[in-house]
Coordinates of N, CA and C in Angstrom, one line a residue:
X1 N -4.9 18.3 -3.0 CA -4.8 17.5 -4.2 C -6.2 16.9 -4.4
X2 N -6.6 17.0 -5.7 CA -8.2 17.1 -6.1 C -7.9 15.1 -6.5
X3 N -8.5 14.5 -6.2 CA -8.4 13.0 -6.3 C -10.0 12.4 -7.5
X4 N -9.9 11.9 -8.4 CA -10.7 11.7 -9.5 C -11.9 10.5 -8.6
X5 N -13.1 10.7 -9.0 CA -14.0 9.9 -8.5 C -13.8 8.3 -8.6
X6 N -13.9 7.6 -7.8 CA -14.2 6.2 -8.3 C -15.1 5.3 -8.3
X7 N -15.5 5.1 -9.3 CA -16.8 4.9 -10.2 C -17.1 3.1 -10.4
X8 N -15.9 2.8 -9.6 CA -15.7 0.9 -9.6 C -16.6 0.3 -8.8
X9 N -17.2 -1.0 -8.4 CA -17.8 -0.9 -7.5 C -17.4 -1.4 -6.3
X10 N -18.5 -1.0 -5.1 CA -17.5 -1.1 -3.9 C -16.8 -2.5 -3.7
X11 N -16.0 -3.0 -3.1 CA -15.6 -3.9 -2.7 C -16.5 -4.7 -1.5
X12 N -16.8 -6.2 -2.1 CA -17.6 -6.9 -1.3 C -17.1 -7.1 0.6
X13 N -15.9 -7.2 0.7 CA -15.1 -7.4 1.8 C -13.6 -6.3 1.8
X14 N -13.5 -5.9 3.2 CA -12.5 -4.9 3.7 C -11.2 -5.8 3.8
X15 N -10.4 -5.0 3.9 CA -9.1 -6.1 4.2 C -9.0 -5.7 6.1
X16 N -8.6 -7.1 6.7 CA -8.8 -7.2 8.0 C -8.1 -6.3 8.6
X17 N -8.0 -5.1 9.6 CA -7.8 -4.3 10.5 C -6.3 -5.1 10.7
X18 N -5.6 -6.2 11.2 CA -4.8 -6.9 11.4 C -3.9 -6.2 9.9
X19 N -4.1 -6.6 8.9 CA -3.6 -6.6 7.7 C -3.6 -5.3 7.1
X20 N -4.3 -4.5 7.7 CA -3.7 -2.8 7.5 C -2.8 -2.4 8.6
X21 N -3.1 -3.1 9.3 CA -2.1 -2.5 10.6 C -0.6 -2.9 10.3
X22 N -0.3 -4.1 9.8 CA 1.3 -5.3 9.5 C 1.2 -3.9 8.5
X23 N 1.0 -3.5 7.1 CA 1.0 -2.9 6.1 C 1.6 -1.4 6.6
X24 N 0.7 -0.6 7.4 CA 1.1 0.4 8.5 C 2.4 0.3 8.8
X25 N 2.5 -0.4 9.5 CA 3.2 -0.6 10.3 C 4.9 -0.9 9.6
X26 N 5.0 -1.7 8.4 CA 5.8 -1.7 7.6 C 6.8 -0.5 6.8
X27 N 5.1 0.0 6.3 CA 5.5 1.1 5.4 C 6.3 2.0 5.9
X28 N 5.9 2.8 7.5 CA 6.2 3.4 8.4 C 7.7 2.9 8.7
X29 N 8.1 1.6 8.7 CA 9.5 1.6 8.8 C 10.7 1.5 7.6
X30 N 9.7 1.5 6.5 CA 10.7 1.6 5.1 C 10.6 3.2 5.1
X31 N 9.7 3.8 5.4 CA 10.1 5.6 5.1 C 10.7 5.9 5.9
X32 N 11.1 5.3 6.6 CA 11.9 6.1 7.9 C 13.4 5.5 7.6
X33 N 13.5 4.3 6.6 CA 14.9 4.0 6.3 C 15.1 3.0 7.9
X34 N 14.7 2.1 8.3 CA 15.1 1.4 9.1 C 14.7 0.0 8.4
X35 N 14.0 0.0 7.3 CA 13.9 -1.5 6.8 C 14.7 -1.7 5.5
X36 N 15.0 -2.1 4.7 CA 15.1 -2.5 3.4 C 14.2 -2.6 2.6
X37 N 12.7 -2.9 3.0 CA 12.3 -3.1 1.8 C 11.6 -4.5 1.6
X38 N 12.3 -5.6 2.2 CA 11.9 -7.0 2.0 C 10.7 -7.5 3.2
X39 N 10.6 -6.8 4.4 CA 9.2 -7.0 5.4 C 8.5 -6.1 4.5
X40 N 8.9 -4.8 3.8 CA 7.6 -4.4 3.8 C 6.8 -5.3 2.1
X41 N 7.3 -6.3 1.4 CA 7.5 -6.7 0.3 C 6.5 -8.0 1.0
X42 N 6.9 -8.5 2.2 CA 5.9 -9.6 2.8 C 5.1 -9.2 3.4
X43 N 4.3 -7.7 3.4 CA 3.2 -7.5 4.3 C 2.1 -6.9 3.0
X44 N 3.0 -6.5 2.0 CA 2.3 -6.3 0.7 C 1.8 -7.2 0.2
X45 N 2.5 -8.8 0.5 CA 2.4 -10.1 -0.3 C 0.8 -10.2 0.6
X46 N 0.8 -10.3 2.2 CA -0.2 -11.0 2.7 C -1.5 -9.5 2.3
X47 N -1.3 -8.7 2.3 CA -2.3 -7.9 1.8 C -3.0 -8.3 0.5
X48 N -1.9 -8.6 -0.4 CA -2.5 -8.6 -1.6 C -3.0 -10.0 -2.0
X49 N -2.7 -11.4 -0.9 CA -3.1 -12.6 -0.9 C -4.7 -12.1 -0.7
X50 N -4.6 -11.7 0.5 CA -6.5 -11.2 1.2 C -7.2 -10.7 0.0
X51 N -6.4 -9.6 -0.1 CA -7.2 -8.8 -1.1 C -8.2 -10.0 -2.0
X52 N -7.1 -10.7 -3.0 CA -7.1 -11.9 -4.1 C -8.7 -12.5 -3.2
X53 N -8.4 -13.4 -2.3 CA -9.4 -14.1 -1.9 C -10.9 -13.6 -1.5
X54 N -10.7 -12.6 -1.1 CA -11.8 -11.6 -0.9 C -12.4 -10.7 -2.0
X55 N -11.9 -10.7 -3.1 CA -12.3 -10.4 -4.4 C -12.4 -9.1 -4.1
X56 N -11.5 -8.2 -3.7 CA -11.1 -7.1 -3.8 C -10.3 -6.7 -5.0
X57 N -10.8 -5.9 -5.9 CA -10.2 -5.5 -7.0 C -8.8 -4.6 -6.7
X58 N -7.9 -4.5 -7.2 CA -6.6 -4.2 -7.4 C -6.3 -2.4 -7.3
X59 N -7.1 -2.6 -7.8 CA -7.5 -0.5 -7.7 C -8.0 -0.2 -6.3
X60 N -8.7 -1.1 -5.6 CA -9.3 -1.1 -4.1 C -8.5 -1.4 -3.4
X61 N -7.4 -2.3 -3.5 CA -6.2 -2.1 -2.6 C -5.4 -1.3 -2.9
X62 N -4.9 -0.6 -4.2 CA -4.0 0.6 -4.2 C -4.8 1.8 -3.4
X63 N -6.0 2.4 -3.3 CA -7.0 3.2 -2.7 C -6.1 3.2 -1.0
X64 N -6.6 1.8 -0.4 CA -6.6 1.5 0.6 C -4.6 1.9 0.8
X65 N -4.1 1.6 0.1 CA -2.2 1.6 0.4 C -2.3 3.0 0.5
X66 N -2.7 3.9 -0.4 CA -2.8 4.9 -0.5 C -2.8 6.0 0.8
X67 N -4.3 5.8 0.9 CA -4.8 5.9 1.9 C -3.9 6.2 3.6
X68 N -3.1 4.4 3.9 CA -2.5 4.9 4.6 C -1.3 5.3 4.9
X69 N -0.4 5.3 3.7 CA 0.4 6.2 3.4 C 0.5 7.8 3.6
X70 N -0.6 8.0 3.1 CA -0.5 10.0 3.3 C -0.9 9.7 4.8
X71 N -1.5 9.1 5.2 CA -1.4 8.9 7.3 C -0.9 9.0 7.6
X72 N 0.5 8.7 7.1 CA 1.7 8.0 8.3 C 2.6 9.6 8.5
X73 N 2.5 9.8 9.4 CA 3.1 10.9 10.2 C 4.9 11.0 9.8
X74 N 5.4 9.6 8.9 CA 6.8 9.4 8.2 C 6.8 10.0 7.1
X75 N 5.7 9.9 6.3 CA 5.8 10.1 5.6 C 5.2 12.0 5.0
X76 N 4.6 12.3 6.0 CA 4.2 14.2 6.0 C 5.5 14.6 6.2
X77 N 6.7 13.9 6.8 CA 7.8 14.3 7.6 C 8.8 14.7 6.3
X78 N 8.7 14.0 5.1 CA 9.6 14.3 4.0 C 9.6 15.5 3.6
X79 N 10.9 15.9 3.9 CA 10.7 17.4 3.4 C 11.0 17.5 1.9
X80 N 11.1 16.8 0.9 CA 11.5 16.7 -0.5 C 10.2 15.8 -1.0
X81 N 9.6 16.7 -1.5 CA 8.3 15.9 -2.5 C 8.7 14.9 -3.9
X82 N 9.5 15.1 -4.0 CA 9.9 14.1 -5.2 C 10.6 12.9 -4.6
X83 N 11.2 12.5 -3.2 CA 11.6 12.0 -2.2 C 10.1 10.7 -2.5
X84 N 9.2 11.7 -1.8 CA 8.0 11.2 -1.7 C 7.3 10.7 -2.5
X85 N 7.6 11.1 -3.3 CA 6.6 10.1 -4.7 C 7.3 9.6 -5.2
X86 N 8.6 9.3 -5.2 CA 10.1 7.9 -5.8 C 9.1 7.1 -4.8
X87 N 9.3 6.9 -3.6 CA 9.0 6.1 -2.8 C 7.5 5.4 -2.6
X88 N 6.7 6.8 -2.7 CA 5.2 5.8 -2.8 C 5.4 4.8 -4.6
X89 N 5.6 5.4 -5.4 CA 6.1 4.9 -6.9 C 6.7 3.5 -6.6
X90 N 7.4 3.3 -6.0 CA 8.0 1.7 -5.3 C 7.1 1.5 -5.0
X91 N 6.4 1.9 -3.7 CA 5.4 0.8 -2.9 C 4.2 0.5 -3.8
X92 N 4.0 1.2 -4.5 CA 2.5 1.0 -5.5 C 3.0 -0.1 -6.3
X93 N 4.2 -0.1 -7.4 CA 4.8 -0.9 -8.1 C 4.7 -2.7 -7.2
X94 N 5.4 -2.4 -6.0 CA 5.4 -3.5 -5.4 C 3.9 -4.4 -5.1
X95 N 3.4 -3.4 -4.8 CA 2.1 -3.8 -4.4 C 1.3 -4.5 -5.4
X96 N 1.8 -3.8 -7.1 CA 0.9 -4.4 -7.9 C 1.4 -5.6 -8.6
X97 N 2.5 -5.8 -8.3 CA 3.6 -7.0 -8.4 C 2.9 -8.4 -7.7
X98 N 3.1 -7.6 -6.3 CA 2.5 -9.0 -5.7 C 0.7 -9.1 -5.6
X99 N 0.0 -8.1 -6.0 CA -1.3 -8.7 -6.3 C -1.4 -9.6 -7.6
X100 N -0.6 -9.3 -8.6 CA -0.9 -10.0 -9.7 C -0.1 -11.5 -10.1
X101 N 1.2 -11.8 -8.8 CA 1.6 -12.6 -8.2 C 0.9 -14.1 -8.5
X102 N 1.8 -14.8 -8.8 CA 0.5 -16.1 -9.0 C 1.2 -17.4 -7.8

């Protein structure tokens, strides 16, 4: 999949190793159908708090969600691609829900 340049600028600060990992770690259990939905809804919240504070633009955390999504070894595992993009389609949604979150 050919991915379009991004032409934004970089982001002054990374979101903490800790806060990818809760995020990971989450996601990984909603694709696999062992969560509901609502942990991974509070690890999106503390991501997208950081993000906010760190003046990470909103496109630089979807990048980064992105990112480790197609990682997660749950999620190469779906054998129905439209499976797969219902669900990243949630988590993006969610994500930009709670970045814009007040």
């Amino acid at each position: 999949m050919m991915m379009a340049h991004d032409s934004s600028p970089t982001p002054p600060h990374a979101l903490a190793t800790e806060t990818i990992a809760l995020v990971r770690d989450e996601l990984s259990r909603y694709v696999s159908g062992t969560h509901d939905g609502e942990a991974l809804g509070e690890a999106l919240q503390v991501a997208a708090r950081e993000a906010r504070s760190k003046r990470i633009l909103a496109e630089h955390l979807l990048i980064v969600l992105k990112d480790v999504w197609y990682g997660l070894p749950e999620v190469q595992r779906v054998t129905d691609p439209s499976d797969q993009v219902r669900m990243l389609q949630r988590v993006v949604t969610m994500c930009i829900r709670e970045y814009y979150r007040e």
